[in-house]
Coordinates of C-alpha atoms in Angstrom, one line a residue:
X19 CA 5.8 26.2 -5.9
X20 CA 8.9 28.7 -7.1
X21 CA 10.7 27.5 -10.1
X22 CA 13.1 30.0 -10.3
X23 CA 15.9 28.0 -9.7
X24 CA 15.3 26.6 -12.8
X25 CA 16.7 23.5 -14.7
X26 CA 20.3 22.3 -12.9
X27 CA 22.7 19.8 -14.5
X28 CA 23.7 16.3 -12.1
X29 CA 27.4 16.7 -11.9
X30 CA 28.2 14.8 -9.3
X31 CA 26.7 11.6 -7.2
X32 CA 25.1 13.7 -4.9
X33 CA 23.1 14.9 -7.9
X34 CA 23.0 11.8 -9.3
X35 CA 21.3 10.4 -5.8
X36 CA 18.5 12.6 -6.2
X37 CA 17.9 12.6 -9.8
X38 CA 17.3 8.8 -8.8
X39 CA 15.1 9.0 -5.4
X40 CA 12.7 11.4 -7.5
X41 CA 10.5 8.1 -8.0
X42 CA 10.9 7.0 -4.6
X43 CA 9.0 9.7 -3.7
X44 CA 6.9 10.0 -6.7
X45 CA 5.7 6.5 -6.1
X46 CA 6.0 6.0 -2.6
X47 CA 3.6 3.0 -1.9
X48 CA 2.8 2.7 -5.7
X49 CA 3.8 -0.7 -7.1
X50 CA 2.5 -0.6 -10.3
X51 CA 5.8 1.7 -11.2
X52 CA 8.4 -0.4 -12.1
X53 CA 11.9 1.9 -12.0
X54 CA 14.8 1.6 -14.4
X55 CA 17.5 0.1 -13.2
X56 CA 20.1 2.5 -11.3
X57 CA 22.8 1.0 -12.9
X58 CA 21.7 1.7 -16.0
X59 CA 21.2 5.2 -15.5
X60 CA 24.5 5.6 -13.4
X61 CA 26.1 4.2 -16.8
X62 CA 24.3 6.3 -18.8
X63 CA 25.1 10.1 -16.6
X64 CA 29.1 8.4 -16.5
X65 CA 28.5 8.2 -20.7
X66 CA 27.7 11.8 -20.5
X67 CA 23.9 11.7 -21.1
X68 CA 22.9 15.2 -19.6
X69 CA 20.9 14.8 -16.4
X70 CA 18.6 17.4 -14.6
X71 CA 16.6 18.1 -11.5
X72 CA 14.1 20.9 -10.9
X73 CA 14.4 22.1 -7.4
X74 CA 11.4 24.0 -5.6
X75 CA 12.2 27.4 -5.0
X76 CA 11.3 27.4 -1.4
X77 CA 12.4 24.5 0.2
X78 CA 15.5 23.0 -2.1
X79 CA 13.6 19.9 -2.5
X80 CA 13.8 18.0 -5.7
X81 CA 10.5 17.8 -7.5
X82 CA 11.1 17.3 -11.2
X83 CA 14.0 15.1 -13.5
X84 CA 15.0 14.7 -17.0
X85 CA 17.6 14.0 -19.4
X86 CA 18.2 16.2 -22.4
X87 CA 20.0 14.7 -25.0
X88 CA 19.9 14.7 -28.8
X89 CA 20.5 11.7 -31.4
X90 CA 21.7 12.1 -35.1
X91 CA 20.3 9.2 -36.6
X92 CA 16.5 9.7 -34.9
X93 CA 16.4 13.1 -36.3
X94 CA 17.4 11.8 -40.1
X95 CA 14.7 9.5 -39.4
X96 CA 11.6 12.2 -38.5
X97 CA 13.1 14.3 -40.8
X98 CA 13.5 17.7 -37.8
X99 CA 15.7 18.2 -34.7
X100 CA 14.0 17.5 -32.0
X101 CA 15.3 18.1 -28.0
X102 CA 14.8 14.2 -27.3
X103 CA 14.1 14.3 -23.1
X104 CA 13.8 11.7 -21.0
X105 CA 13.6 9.4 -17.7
X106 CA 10.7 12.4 -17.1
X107 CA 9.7 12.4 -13.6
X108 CA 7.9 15.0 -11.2
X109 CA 5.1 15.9 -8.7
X110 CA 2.1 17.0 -9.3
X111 CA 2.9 20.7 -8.7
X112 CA 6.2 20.4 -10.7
X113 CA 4.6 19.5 -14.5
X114 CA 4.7 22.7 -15.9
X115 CA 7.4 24.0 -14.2
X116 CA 9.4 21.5 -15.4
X117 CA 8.0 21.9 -19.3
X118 CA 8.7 25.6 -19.7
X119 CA 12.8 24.8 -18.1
X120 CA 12.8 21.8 -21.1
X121 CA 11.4 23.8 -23.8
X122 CA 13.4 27.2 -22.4
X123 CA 16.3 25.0 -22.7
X124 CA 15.4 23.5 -25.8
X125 CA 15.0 27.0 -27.5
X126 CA 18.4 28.3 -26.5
X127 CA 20.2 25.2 -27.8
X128 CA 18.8 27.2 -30.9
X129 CA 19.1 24.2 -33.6
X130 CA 16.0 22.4 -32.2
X131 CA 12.8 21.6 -33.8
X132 CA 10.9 19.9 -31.8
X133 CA 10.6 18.3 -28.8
X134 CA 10.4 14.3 -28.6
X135 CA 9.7 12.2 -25.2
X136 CA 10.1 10.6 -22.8
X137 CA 12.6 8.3 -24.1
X138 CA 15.8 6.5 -22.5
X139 CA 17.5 6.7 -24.6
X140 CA 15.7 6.2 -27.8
X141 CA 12.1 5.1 -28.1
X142 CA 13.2 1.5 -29.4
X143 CA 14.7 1.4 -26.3
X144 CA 12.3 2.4 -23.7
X145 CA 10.1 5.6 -22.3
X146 CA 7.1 6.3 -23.3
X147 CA 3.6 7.3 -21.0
X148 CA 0.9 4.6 -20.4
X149 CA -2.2 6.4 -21.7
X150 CA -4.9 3.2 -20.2
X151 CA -4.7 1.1 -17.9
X152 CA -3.7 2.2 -14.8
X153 CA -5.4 -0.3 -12.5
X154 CA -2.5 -2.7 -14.3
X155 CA 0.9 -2.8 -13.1
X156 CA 3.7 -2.0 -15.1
X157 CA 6.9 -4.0 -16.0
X158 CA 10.8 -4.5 -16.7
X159 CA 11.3 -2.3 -20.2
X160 CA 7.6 -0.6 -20.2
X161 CA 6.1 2.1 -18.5
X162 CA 3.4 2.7 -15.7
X163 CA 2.4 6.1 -15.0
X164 CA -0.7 7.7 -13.1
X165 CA -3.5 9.8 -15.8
X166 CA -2.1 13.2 -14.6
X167 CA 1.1 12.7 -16.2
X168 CA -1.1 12.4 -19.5
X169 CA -3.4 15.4 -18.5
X170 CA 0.2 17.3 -17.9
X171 CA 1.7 16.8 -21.5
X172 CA -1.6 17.0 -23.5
X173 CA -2.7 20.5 -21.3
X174 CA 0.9 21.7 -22.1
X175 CA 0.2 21.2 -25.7
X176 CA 2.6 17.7 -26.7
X177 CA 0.6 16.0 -29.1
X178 CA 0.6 12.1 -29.0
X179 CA 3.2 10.3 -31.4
X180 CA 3.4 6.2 -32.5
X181 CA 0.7 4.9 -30.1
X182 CA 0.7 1.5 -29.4
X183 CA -0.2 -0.9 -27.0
X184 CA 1.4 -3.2 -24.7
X185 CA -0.5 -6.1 -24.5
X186 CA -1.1 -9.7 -22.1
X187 CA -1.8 -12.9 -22.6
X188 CA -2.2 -16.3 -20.8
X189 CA -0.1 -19.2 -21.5
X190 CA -1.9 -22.1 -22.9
X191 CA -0.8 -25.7 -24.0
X192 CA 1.2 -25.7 -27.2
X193 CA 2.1 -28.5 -29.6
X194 CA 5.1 -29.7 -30.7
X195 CA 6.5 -27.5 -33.7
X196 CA 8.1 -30.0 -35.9
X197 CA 10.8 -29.2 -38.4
X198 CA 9.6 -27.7 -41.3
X199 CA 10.2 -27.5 -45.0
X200 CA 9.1 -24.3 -47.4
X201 CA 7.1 -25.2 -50.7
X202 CA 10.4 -24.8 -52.3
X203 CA 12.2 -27.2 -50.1
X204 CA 14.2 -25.3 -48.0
X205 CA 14.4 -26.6 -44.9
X206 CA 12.9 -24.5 -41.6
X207 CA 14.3 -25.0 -38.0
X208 CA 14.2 -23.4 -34.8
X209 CA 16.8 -22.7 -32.5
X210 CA 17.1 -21.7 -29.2
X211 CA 19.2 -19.4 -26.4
X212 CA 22.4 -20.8 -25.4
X213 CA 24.2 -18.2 -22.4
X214 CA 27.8 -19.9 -23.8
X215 CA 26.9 -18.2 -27.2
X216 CA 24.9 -15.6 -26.2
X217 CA 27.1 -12.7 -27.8
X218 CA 27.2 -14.6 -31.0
X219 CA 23.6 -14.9 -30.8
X220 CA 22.6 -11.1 -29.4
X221 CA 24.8 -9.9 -32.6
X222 CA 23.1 -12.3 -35.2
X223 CA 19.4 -11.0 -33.6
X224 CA 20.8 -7.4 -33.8
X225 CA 21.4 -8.1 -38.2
X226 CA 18.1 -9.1 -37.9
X227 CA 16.4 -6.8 -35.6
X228 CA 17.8 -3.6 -37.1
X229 CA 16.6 -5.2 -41.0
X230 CA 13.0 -6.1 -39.6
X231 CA 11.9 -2.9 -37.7
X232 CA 13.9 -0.6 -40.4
X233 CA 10.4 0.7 -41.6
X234 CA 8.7 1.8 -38.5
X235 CA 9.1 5.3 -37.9
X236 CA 10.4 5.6 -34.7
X237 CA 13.6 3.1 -35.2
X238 CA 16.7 3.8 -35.4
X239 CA 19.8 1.1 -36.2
X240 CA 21.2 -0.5 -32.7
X241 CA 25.0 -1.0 -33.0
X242 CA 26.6 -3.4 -31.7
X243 CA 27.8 -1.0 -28.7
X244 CA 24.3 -0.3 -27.8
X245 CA 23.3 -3.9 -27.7
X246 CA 25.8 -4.9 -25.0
X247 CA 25.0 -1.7 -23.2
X248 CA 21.4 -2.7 -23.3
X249 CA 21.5 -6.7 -22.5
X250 CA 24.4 -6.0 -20.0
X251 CA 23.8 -8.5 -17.5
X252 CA 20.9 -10.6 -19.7
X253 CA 23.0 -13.5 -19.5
X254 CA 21.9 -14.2 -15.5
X255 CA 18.3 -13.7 -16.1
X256 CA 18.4 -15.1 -19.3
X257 CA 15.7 -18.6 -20.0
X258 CA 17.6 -19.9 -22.4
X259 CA 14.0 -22.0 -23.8
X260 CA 12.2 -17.8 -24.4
X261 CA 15.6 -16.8 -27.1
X262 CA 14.6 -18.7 -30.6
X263 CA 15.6 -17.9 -34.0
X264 CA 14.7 -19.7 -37.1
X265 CA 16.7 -20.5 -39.9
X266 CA 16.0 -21.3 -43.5
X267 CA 18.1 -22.6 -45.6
X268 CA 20.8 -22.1 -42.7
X269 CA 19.9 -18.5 -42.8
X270 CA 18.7 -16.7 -40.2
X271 CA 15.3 -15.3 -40.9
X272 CA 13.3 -14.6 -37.8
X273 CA 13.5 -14.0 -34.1
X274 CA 12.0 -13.5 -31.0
X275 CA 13.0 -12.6 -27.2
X276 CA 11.1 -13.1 -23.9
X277 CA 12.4 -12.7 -20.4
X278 CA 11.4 -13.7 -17.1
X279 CA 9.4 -11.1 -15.7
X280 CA 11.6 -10.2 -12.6
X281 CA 9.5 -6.6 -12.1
X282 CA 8.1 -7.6 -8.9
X283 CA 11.9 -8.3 -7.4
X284 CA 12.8 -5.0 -9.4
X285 CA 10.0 -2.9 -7.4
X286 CA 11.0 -4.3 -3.9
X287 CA 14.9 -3.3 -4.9
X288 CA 13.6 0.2 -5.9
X289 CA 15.4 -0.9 -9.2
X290 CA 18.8 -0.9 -7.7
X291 CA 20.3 -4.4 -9.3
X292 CA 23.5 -4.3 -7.1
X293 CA 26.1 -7.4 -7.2
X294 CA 24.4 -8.0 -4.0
X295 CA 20.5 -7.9 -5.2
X296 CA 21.2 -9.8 -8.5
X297 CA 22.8 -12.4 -6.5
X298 CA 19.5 -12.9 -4.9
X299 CA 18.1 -12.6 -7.7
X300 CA 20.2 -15.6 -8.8
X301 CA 19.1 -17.4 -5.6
X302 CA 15.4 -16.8 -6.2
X303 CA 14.5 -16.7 -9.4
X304 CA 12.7 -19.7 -10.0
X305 CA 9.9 -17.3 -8.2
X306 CA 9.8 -15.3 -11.6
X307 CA 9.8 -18.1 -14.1
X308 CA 5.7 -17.8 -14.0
X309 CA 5.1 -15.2 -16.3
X310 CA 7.0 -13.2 -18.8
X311 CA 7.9 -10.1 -21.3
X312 CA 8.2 -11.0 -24.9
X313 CA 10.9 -7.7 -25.6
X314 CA 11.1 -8.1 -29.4
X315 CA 10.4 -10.2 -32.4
X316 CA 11.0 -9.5 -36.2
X317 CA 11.3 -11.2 -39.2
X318 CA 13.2 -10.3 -41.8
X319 CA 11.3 -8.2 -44.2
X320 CA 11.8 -10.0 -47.3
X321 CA 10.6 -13.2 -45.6
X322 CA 7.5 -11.3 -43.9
X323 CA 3.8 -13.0 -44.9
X324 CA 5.2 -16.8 -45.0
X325 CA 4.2 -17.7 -41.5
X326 CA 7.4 -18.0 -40.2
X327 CA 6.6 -15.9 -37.1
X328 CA 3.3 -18.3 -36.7
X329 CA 5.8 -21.0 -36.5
X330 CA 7.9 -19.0 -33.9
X331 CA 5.4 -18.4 -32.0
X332 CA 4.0 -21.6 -31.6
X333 CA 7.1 -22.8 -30.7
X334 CA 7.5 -20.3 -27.8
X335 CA 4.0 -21.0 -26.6
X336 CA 5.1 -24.5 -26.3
X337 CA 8.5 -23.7 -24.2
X338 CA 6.7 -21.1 -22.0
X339 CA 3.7 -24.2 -21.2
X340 CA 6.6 -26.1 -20.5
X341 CA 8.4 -24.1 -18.3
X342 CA 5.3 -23.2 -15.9
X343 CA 4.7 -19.4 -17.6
X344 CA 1.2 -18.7 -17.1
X345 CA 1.6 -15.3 -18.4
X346 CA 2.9 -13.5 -21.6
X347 CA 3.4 -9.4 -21.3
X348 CA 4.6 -7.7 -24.2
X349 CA 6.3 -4.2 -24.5
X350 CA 4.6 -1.6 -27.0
X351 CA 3.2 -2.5 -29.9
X352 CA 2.3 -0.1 -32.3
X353 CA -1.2 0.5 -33.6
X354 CA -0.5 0.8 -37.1
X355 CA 1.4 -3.0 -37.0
X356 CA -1.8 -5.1 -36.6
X357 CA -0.1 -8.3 -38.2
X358 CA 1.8 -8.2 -34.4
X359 CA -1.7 -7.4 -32.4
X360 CA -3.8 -10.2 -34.3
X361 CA -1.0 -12.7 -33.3
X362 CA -1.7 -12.0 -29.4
X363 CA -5.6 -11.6 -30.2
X364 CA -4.9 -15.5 -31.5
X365 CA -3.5 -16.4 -28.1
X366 CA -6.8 -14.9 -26.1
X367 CA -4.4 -11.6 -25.7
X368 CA -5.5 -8.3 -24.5
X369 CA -4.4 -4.6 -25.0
X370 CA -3.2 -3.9 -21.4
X371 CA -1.2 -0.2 -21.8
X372 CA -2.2 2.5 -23.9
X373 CA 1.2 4.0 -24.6
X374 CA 2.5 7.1 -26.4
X375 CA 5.2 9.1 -26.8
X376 CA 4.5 13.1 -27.0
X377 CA 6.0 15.4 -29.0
X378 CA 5.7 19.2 -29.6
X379 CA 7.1 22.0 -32.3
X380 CA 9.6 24.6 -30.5

């Protein structure tokens, strides 16, 4: 394969097309891989997030995609500027192709460190490479990707950053989770979703969300512009029973969000979620109220080691028995947060992804 064409920016929806059937033919017949939603991206190359294809010299044909984009706030955070990449796609002949156009590109932007990826946007957002557990599918807001994509950063020299593990687990029976008191008195409850408040509710998880995960290493502060960006749409596919939030005192303190795992629906679409598709979605989706993805959970920081996320959690095993879940899938968890792993170990919980993100010095 020629590369000589190099790296060449979307600009218009032609571009934009193929930047986006890349997977179809990446993973033609493969449906483990779980795409992002189009409209997503289409909102993200209209925001200006730089898009590019690599095209093979000799025929035109598309066989390589990226973004390359930079963030402020994720650099402060690892302390270098790094050439952040990402929905990073290509064939098996494209890899390293495709790396030398990122880090050529990378180097004569001439104020990067680093580069850091794949992430889309931001890696407490979603990206990332599954480094175990292929024969497993993939799902909405993780990553599935065959072992040479691993073999094709590591023999290009990234090194592996923040590895984690997504993780499954079944459902079992839960007991009622009575109101609760601390030892001083203050009085514990737990509430749940409501889709009429759901904007007051997303922005009083965001407080807590961005105060919880403030010391991992990877996170940087969602604003309230990102959050809508990101839970667009949540409100249809929303189970009102998997949002709880417990207060103490009145106060929020602690959170967690699951969502119906629609990923099958999602393959089939090819991740297009058109007004059309979502209302099918709508008219089906009692189909995908058997298992789901637990996206996020925190607890204030000053209130971390009191149980309170025990006490969470027993009350969303309870909702998801009750509901007919059978299964629990949750996005990355990081290796080095083994207070989070021992609480799915409890449920009878497995690792299922190895996951990484990959980074490399300029």
């Amino acid at each position: 394969m020629s590369a000589r064409h190099g790296l060449r920016r979307v600009v218009d929806g032609r571009g934009l097309r193929e930047f986006l059937s890349l997977t179809d033919r990446v993973y033609a017949g493969e449906p483990r891989f779980v795409p992002p939603s189009r409209q997503q991206v289409r909102r993200w190359w209209r925001d200006g997030v730089p898009m590019y294809v690599l095209r093979d010299g000799a025929t035109g044909a598309v066989v390589g995609r990226t973004t390359l984009h930079t963030d402020a706030a994720l650099d402060a955070k690892l302390g270098r500027r790094c050439q952040l990449f990402g929905l990073t796609e290509f064939t098996g002949a494209a890899a390293q192709p495709l790396f030398e156009a990122i880090t050529t590109a990378a180097r004569a932007a001439g104020d990067r460190d680093a580069l850091f990826g794949p992430v889309a946007l931001l890696p407490n957002q979603a990206g990332g490479v599954i480094t175990s557990g292929y024969a497993d599918r993939g799902f909405i807001d993780s990553a599935w990707n065959p072992p040479r994509y691993v073999s094709a950063y590591e023999s290009y020299g990234f090194r592996r950053r923040f590895e984690s593990d997504t993780w499954i687990c079944p459902v079992p029976a839960g007991d009622d989770v009575p109101a609760g008191t601390d030892p001083d008195g203050a009085e514990l409850t737990v509430h749940r979703g409501d889709v009429r408040r759901l904007a007051d509710q997303l922005e009083l998880l965001r407080g807590m969300l961005n105060a919880s995960f403030a010391q991992l290493g990877y996170y940087t502060e969602i604003s309230a512009a990102q959050l809508r960006r990101q839970t667009d749409g949540l409100a249809y596919l929303l189970d009102e029973s998997l949002l709880l939030y417990l207060t103490r005192a009145g106060r929020p303190v602690a959170f967690v969000l699951c969502v119906p795992d629609i990923s099958e629906f999602v393959v089939r679409v090819r991740g297009d979620l058109n007004l059309v598709n979502q209302v099918r979605l709508l008219a089906t989706r009692r189909r995908y109220r058997r298992e789901a993805v637990l996206i996020v959970k925190g607890v204030l920081p000053e209130h971390q080691g009191r149980g309170y996320q025990r006490l969470l959690s027993a009350a969303l095993r309870r909702n998801l028995h009750a509901g007919g879940y059978t299964t629990l899938r949750s996005t990355y968890v990081g290796r080095d947060n083994p207070a989070s792993a021992a609480q799915y170990r409890a449920l009878g919980g497995r690792p299922l992804h190895g996951y990484t993100f990959y980074e490399k010095a300029l």
